[in-house]
Amino acid sequence: MRPLTEEETRVMFEKIAKYIGENLQLLVDRPDGTYCFRLHNDRVYYVSEKILKLAANISGDKLVSLGTCFGKFTKTHRFRLHITALDYLAPYAKYKVWIKPGAEQSFLYGNHVLKSGLGRITENTSQYQGVVVYSMADIPLGFGVAAKSTQDCRKVDPMAIVVFHQADIGEYVRHEETLT
């Protein structure tokens, strides 16, 4: 378990900023204590400093995980967000998409969101902007990337993709043996 290097921190913060923008500071400086990011086996964990001090007594090879896994670095040193970060990204999301009840199951099976399943979208969402996907009952379901801007969504045909799927809460069931 080690702190992230400057390059790793930059890459990770750029990815998270696609979804929550300048609210990134709110993740680190929280009212219930200070939180930090730590790297362990190419995975980035979000952990309170209190728990981090307690975990210092455990050797690195015996430690399986600590805190919440935010994502992992790929072999090419790109950062990929995991679905476990959704609970921390959703309250601070700048751009949101709500999908209709009929499209929820399709999204939770790993498919992209079509225009016919789109309920609402945040105003001024640009193309390729990171978005958090909600059900119509305001339950966060996952996140993705907007395939079309808000203005384009109004005039596109019903079978066009409006949000590219990246992660959803259905991954807990589909990939439970590899999700740590």
PDB file of C-alpha atoms in Angstrom:
ATOM      1  CA  MET A   1       0.000   0.000   0.000  1.00  0.00           C
ATOM      2  CA  ARG A   2       1.560   3.259  -1.100  1.00  0.00           C
ATOM      3  CA  PRO A   3       0.517   6.819  -1.949  1.00  0.00           C
ATOM      4  CA  LEU A   4      -0.072   7.576  -5.610  1.00  0.00           C
ATOM      5  CA  THR A   5       2.695   9.223  -7.622  1.00  0.00           C
ATOM      6  CA  GLU A   6       2.039  12.649  -9.154  1.00  0.00           C
ATOM      7  CA  GLU A   7       1.402  11.111 -12.580  1.00  0.00           C
ATOM      8  CA  GLU A   8      -1.001   8.504 -11.164  1.00  0.00           C
ATOM      9  CA  THR A   9      -2.808  11.173  -9.161  1.00  0.00           C
ATOM     10  CA  ARG A  10      -3.154  13.405 -12.223  1.00  0.00           C
ATOM     11  CA  VAL A  11      -4.538  10.587 -14.384  1.00  0.00           C
ATOM     12  CA  MET A  12      -6.992   9.463 -11.693  1.00  0.00           C
ATOM     13  CA  PHE A  13      -8.195  12.992 -10.856  1.00  0.00           C
ATOM     14  CA  GLU A  14      -8.732  13.784 -14.561  1.00  0.00           C
ATOM     15  CA  LYS A  15     -10.958  10.721 -14.870  1.00  0.00           C
ATOM     16  CA  ILE A  16     -12.951  11.498 -11.709  1.00  0.00           C
ATOM     17  CA  ALA A  17     -13.251  15.179 -12.718  1.00  0.00           C
ATOM     18  CA  LYS A  18     -15.074  14.064 -15.907  1.00  0.00           C
ATOM     19  CA  TYR A  19     -17.951  13.037 -13.644  1.00  0.00           C
ATOM     20  CA  ILE A  20     -17.913  15.440 -10.679  1.00  0.00           C
ATOM     21  CA  GLY A  21     -15.896  18.435 -11.936  1.00  0.00           C
ATOM     22  CA  GLU A  22     -14.559  20.785  -9.281  1.00  0.00           C
ATOM     23  CA  ASN A  23     -16.412  18.852  -6.556  1.00  0.00           C
ATOM     24  CA  LEU A  24     -13.337  16.632  -6.451  1.00  0.00           C
ATOM     25  CA  GLN A  25     -12.061  18.578  -3.450  1.00  0.00           C
ATOM     26  CA  LEU A  26     -15.159  17.500  -1.486  1.00  0.00           C
ATOM     27  CA  LEU A  27     -14.047  13.872  -1.708  1.00  0.00           C
ATOM     28  CA  VAL A  28     -10.764  14.529   0.117  1.00  0.00           C
ATOM     29  CA  ASP A  29     -11.827  17.184   2.660  1.00  0.00           C
ATOM     30  CA  ARG A  30     -14.960  15.725   4.203  1.00  0.00           C
ATOM     31  CA  PRO A  31     -16.665  16.902   7.403  1.00  0.00           C
ATOM     32  CA  ASP A  32     -16.294  13.437   8.969  1.00  0.00           C
ATOM     33  CA  GLY A  33     -12.500  13.371   8.555  1.00  0.00           C
ATOM     34  CA  THR A  34      -9.744  13.460   5.978  1.00  0.00           C
ATOM     35  CA  TYR A  35      -9.738  10.827   3.267  1.00  0.00           C
ATOM     36  CA  CYS A  36      -6.974   9.857   0.877  1.00  0.00           C
ATOM     37  CA  PHE A  37      -6.271   7.588  -2.069  1.00  0.00           C
ATOM     38  CA  ARG A  38      -3.823   4.689  -1.814  1.00  0.00           C
ATOM     39  CA  LEU A  39      -2.537   2.248  -4.442  1.00  0.00           C
ATOM     40  CA  HIS A  40      -2.380  -1.481  -3.741  1.00  0.00           C
ATOM     41  CA  ASN A  41      -1.925  -4.113  -6.493  1.00  0.00           C
ATOM     42  CA  ASP A  42      -2.746  -1.584  -9.276  1.00  0.00           C
ATOM     43  CA  ARG A  43      -6.058  -0.740  -7.562  1.00  0.00           C
ATOM     44  CA  VAL A  44      -6.813   2.651  -6.038  1.00  0.00           C
ATOM     45  CA  TYR A  45      -8.541   2.645  -2.659  1.00  0.00           C
ATOM     46  CA  TYR A  46     -10.379   5.543  -1.015  1.00  0.00           C
ATOM     47  CA  VAL A  47      -9.766   5.320   2.718  1.00  0.00           C
ATOM     48  CA  SER A  48      -9.996   7.507   5.809  1.00  0.00           C
ATOM     49  CA  GLU A  49      -6.690   8.427   7.393  1.00  0.00           C
ATOM     50  CA  LYS A  50      -7.864   6.918  10.699  1.00  0.00           C
ATOM     51  CA  ILE A  51      -8.269   3.480   9.137  1.00  0.00           C
ATOM     52  CA  LEU A  52      -5.062   3.934   7.159  1.00  0.00           C
ATOM     53  CA  LYS A  53      -3.083   4.364  10.395  1.00  0.00           C
ATOM     54  CA  LEU A  54      -4.624   1.191  11.818  1.00  0.00           C
ATOM     55  CA  ALA A  55      -3.778  -0.753   8.650  1.00  0.00           C
ATOM     56  CA  ALA A  56      -0.107   0.217   8.882  1.00  0.00           C
ATOM     57  CA  ASN A  57       0.349  -2.764  11.237  1.00  0.00           C
ATOM     58  CA  ILE A  58      -0.586  -5.242   8.491  1.00  0.00           C
ATOM     59  CA  SER A  59       2.055  -6.333   5.983  1.00  0.00           C
ATOM     60  CA  GLY A  60       1.392  -5.479   2.323  1.00  0.00           C
ATOM     61  CA  ASP A  61       1.344  -9.082   1.095  1.00  0.00           C
ATOM     62  CA  LYS A  62      -1.297 -10.060   3.681  1.00  0.00           C
ATOM     63  CA  LEU A  63      -3.523  -7.044   2.968  1.00  0.00           C
ATOM     64  CA  VAL A  64      -6.342  -7.867   0.541  1.00  0.00           C
ATOM     65  CA  SER A  65      -8.103  -4.501   0.362  1.00  0.00           C
ATOM     66  CA  LEU A  66      -8.628  -1.372   2.411  1.00  0.00           C
ATOM     67  CA  GLY A  67     -11.450   1.151   2.171  1.00  0.00           C
ATOM     68  CA  THR A  68     -13.429   1.442  -1.048  1.00  0.00           C
ATOM     69  CA  CYS A  69     -11.938   0.453  -4.396  1.00  0.00           C
ATOM     70  CA  PHE A  70     -12.327   3.446  -6.725  1.00  0.00           C
ATOM     71  CA  GLY A  71     -10.779   1.840  -9.760  1.00  0.00           C
ATOM     72  CA  LYS A  72      -7.643   0.345 -11.192  1.00  0.00           C
ATOM     73  CA  PHE A  73      -4.744   1.245 -13.409  1.00  0.00           C
ATOM     74  CA  THR A  74      -4.531  -0.817 -16.572  1.00  0.00           C
ATOM     75  CA  LYS A  75      -1.294  -2.198 -17.999  1.00  0.00           C
ATOM     76  CA  THR A  76      -1.089   0.894 -20.236  1.00  0.00           C
ATOM     77  CA  HIS A  77      -1.362   3.159 -17.140  1.00  0.00           C
ATOM     78  CA  ARG A  78      -4.878   4.358 -17.871  1.00  0.00           C
ATOM     79  CA  PHE A  79      -7.311   4.637 -14.986  1.00  0.00           C
ATOM     80  CA  ARG A  80     -10.582   2.714 -15.103  1.00  0.00           C
ATOM     81  CA  LEU A  81     -13.311   3.535 -12.584  1.00  0.00           C
ATOM     82  CA  HIS A  82     -15.047   0.645 -10.844  1.00  0.00           C
ATOM     83  CA  ILE A  83     -18.716   0.556  -9.953  1.00  0.00           C
ATOM     84  CA  THR A  84     -17.755   0.607  -6.264  1.00  0.00           C
ATOM     85  CA  ALA A  85     -16.994   4.345  -6.691  1.00  0.00           C
ATOM     86  CA  LEU A  86     -20.623   5.103  -7.632  1.00  0.00           C
ATOM     87  CA  ASP A  87     -21.763   5.847  -4.065  1.00  0.00           C
ATOM     88  CA  TYR A  88     -19.105   8.558  -3.798  1.00  0.00           C
ATOM     89  CA  LEU A  89     -19.510  10.019  -7.310  1.00  0.00           C
ATOM     90  CA  ALA A  90     -23.320  10.175  -7.467  1.00  0.00           C
ATOM     91  CA  PRO A  91     -23.926  12.915  -4.834  1.00  0.00           C
ATOM     92  CA  TYR A  92     -21.412  15.251  -6.526  1.00  0.00           C
ATOM     93  CA  ALA A  93     -22.240  14.511 -10.180  1.00  0.00           C
ATOM     94  CA  LYS A  94     -22.542  17.576 -12.409  1.00  0.00           C
ATOM     95  CA  TYR A  95     -24.195  15.814 -15.325  1.00  0.00           C
ATOM     96  CA  LYS A  96     -26.942  13.250 -14.824  1.00  0.00           C
ATOM     97  CA  VAL A  97     -29.116  11.071 -17.007  1.00  0.00           C
ATOM     98  CA  TRP A  98     -32.395   9.506 -15.874  1.00  0.00           C
ATOM     99  CA  ILE A  99     -33.618   6.446 -17.721  1.00  0.00           C
ATOM    100  CA  LYS A 100     -37.129   5.062 -18.034  1.00  0.00           C
ATOM    101  CA  PRO A 101     -38.118   1.936 -16.057  1.00  0.00           C
ATOM    102  CA  GLY A 102     -38.226  -0.150 -19.237  1.00  0.00           C
ATOM    103  CA  ALA A 103     -34.623   0.709 -20.085  1.00  0.00           C
ATOM    104  CA  GLU A 104     -33.238   0.068 -16.587  1.00  0.00           C
ATOM    105  CA  GLN A 105     -32.923  -3.689 -17.057  1.00  0.00           C
ATOM    106  CA  SER A 106     -31.145  -3.274 -20.378  1.00  0.00           C
ATOM    107  CA  PHE A 107     -28.664  -0.833 -18.816  1.00  0.00           C
ATOM    108  CA  LEU A 108     -28.088  -3.132 -15.839  1.00  0.00           C
ATOM    109  CA  TYR A 109     -27.247  -5.963 -18.249  1.00  0.00           C
ATOM    110  CA  GLY A 110     -24.414  -3.846 -19.646  1.00  0.00           C
ATOM    111  CA  ASN A 111     -26.043  -2.264 -22.704  1.00  0.00           C
ATOM    112  CA  HIS A 112     -25.838   1.365 -23.806  1.00  0.00           C
ATOM    113  CA  VAL A 113     -28.765   3.750 -23.202  1.00  0.00           C
ATOM    114  CA  LEU A 114     -30.894   4.424 -26.281  1.00  0.00           C
ATOM    115  CA  LYS A 115     -32.903   7.581 -26.934  1.00  0.00           C
ATOM    116  CA  SER A 116     -36.107   5.589 -26.472  1.00  0.00           C
ATOM    117  CA  GLY A 117     -35.045   4.760 -22.889  1.00  0.00           C
ATOM    118  CA  LEU A 118     -33.965   8.279 -21.962  1.00  0.00           C
ATOM    119  CA  GLY A 119     -36.196   9.940 -19.373  1.00  0.00           C
ATOM    120  CA  ARG A 120     -34.324  13.199 -18.665  1.00  0.00           C
ATOM    121  CA  ILE A 121     -30.854  14.604 -19.123  1.00  0.00           C
ATOM    122  CA  THR A 122     -29.102  17.480 -17.384  1.00  0.00           C
ATOM    123  CA  GLU A 123     -29.178  20.708 -19.374  1.00  0.00           C
ATOM    124  CA  ASN A 124     -25.945  21.679 -21.223  1.00  0.00           C
ATOM    125  CA  THR A 125     -24.431  18.188 -21.176  1.00  0.00           C
ATOM    126  CA  SER A 126     -21.786  18.125 -23.887  1.00  0.00           C
ATOM    127  CA  GLN A 127     -20.871  15.182 -26.081  1.00  0.00           C
ATOM    128  CA  TYR A 128     -18.407  12.701 -24.488  1.00  0.00           C
ATOM    129  CA  GLN A 129     -19.024  14.156 -21.025  1.00  0.00           C
ATOM    130  CA  GLY A 130     -19.035  11.738 -18.077  1.00  0.00           C
ATOM    131  CA  VAL A 131     -22.558  11.230 -16.700  1.00  0.00           C
ATOM    132  CA  VAL A 132     -24.078   9.363 -13.774  1.00  0.00           C
ATOM    133  CA  VAL A 133     -27.099   7.278 -14.778  1.00  0.00           C
ATOM    134  CA  TYR A 134     -30.139   7.315 -12.453  1.00  0.00           C
ATOM    135  CA  SER A 135     -33.481   5.546 -12.473  1.00  0.00           C
ATOM    136  CA  MET A 136     -36.561   7.774 -12.591  1.00  0.00           C
ATOM    137  CA  ALA A 137     -36.808   7.225  -8.805  1.00  0.00           C
ATOM    138  CA  ASP A 138     -33.387   8.939  -8.363  1.00  0.00           C
ATOM    139  CA  ILE A 139     -31.492   5.738  -7.576  1.00  0.00           C
ATOM    140  CA  PRO A 140     -27.948   5.773  -9.037  1.00  0.00           C
ATOM    141  CA  LEU A 141     -27.572   2.824 -11.419  1.00  0.00           C
ATOM    142  CA  GLY A 142     -24.131   3.432 -12.907  1.00  0.00           C
ATOM    143  CA  PHE A 143     -22.129   5.794 -15.030  1.00  0.00           C
ATOM    144  CA  GLY A 144     -21.179   6.282 -18.630  1.00  0.00           C
ATOM    145  CA  VAL A 145     -20.240   8.808 -21.278  1.00  0.00           C
ATOM    146  CA  ALA A 146     -22.756  10.959 -23.150  1.00  0.00           C
ATOM    147  CA  ALA A 147     -22.748   9.927 -26.805  1.00  0.00           C
ATOM    148  CA  LYS A 148     -24.780  12.979 -27.773  1.00  0.00           C
ATOM    149  CA  SER A 149     -25.122  16.461 -26.310  1.00  0.00           C
ATOM    150  CA  THR A 150     -28.394  17.590 -24.725  1.00  0.00           C
ATOM    151  CA  GLN A 151     -29.372  19.492 -27.880  1.00  0.00           C
ATOM    152  CA  ASP A 152     -28.577  16.528 -30.144  1.00  0.00           C
ATOM    153  CA  CYS A 153     -30.657  14.182 -27.955  1.00  0.00           C
ATOM    154  CA  ARG A 154     -33.793  16.168 -28.742  1.00  0.00           C
ATOM    155  CA  LYS A 155     -33.648  15.588 -32.486  1.00  0.00           C
ATOM    156  CA  VAL A 156     -32.031  12.154 -32.793  1.00  0.00           C
ATOM    157  CA  ASP A 157     -33.940   9.020 -33.805  1.00  0.00           C
ATOM    158  CA  PRO A 158     -35.314   6.750 -30.996  1.00  0.00           C
ATOM    159  CA  MET A 159     -32.879   3.871 -31.613  1.00  0.00           C
ATOM    160  CA  ALA A 160     -29.740   6.003 -31.431  1.00  0.00           C
ATOM    161  CA  ILE A 161     -27.326   5.556 -28.535  1.00  0.00           C
ATOM    162  CA  VAL A 162     -27.281   8.571 -26.192  1.00  0.00           C
ATOM    163  CA  VAL A 163     -25.114   7.205 -23.342  1.00  0.00           C
ATOM    164  CA  PHE A 164     -22.226   4.779 -23.685  1.00  0.00           C
ATOM    165  CA  HIS A 165     -22.251   2.237 -20.849  1.00  0.00           C
ATOM    166  CA  GLN A 166     -19.152   2.139 -18.610  1.00  0.00           C
ATOM    167  CA  ALA A 167     -20.263   0.580 -15.324  1.00  0.00           C
ATOM    168  CA  ASP A 168     -23.516  -0.351 -13.595  1.00  0.00           C
ATOM    169  CA  ILE A 169     -24.673  -1.905 -10.335  1.00  0.00           C
ATOM    170  CA  GLY A 170     -25.471  -5.146 -12.178  1.00  0.00           C
ATOM    171  CA  GLU A 171     -21.706  -5.786 -12.266  1.00  0.00           C
ATOM    172  CA  TYR A 172     -21.894  -6.827  -8.619  1.00  0.00           C
ATOM    173  CA  VAL A 173     -23.780  -9.919  -9.780  1.00  0.00           C
ATOM    174  CA  ARG A 174     -22.180 -10.448 -13.216  1.00  0.00           C
ATOM    175  CA  HIS A 175     -18.552 -10.123 -12.055  1.00  0.00           C
ATOM    176  CA  GLU A 176     -18.681 -10.950  -8.356  1.00  0.00           C
ATOM    177  CA  GLU A 177     -15.727 -13.354  -8.547  1.00  0.00           C
ATOM    178  CA  THR A 178     -13.354 -10.690  -9.961  1.00  0.00           C
ATOM    179  CA  LEU A 179     -14.669  -7.578  -8.195  1.00  0.00           C
ATOM    180  CA  THR A 180     -12.506  -6.736  -5.182  1.00  0.00           C
TER     181      THR A 180
END
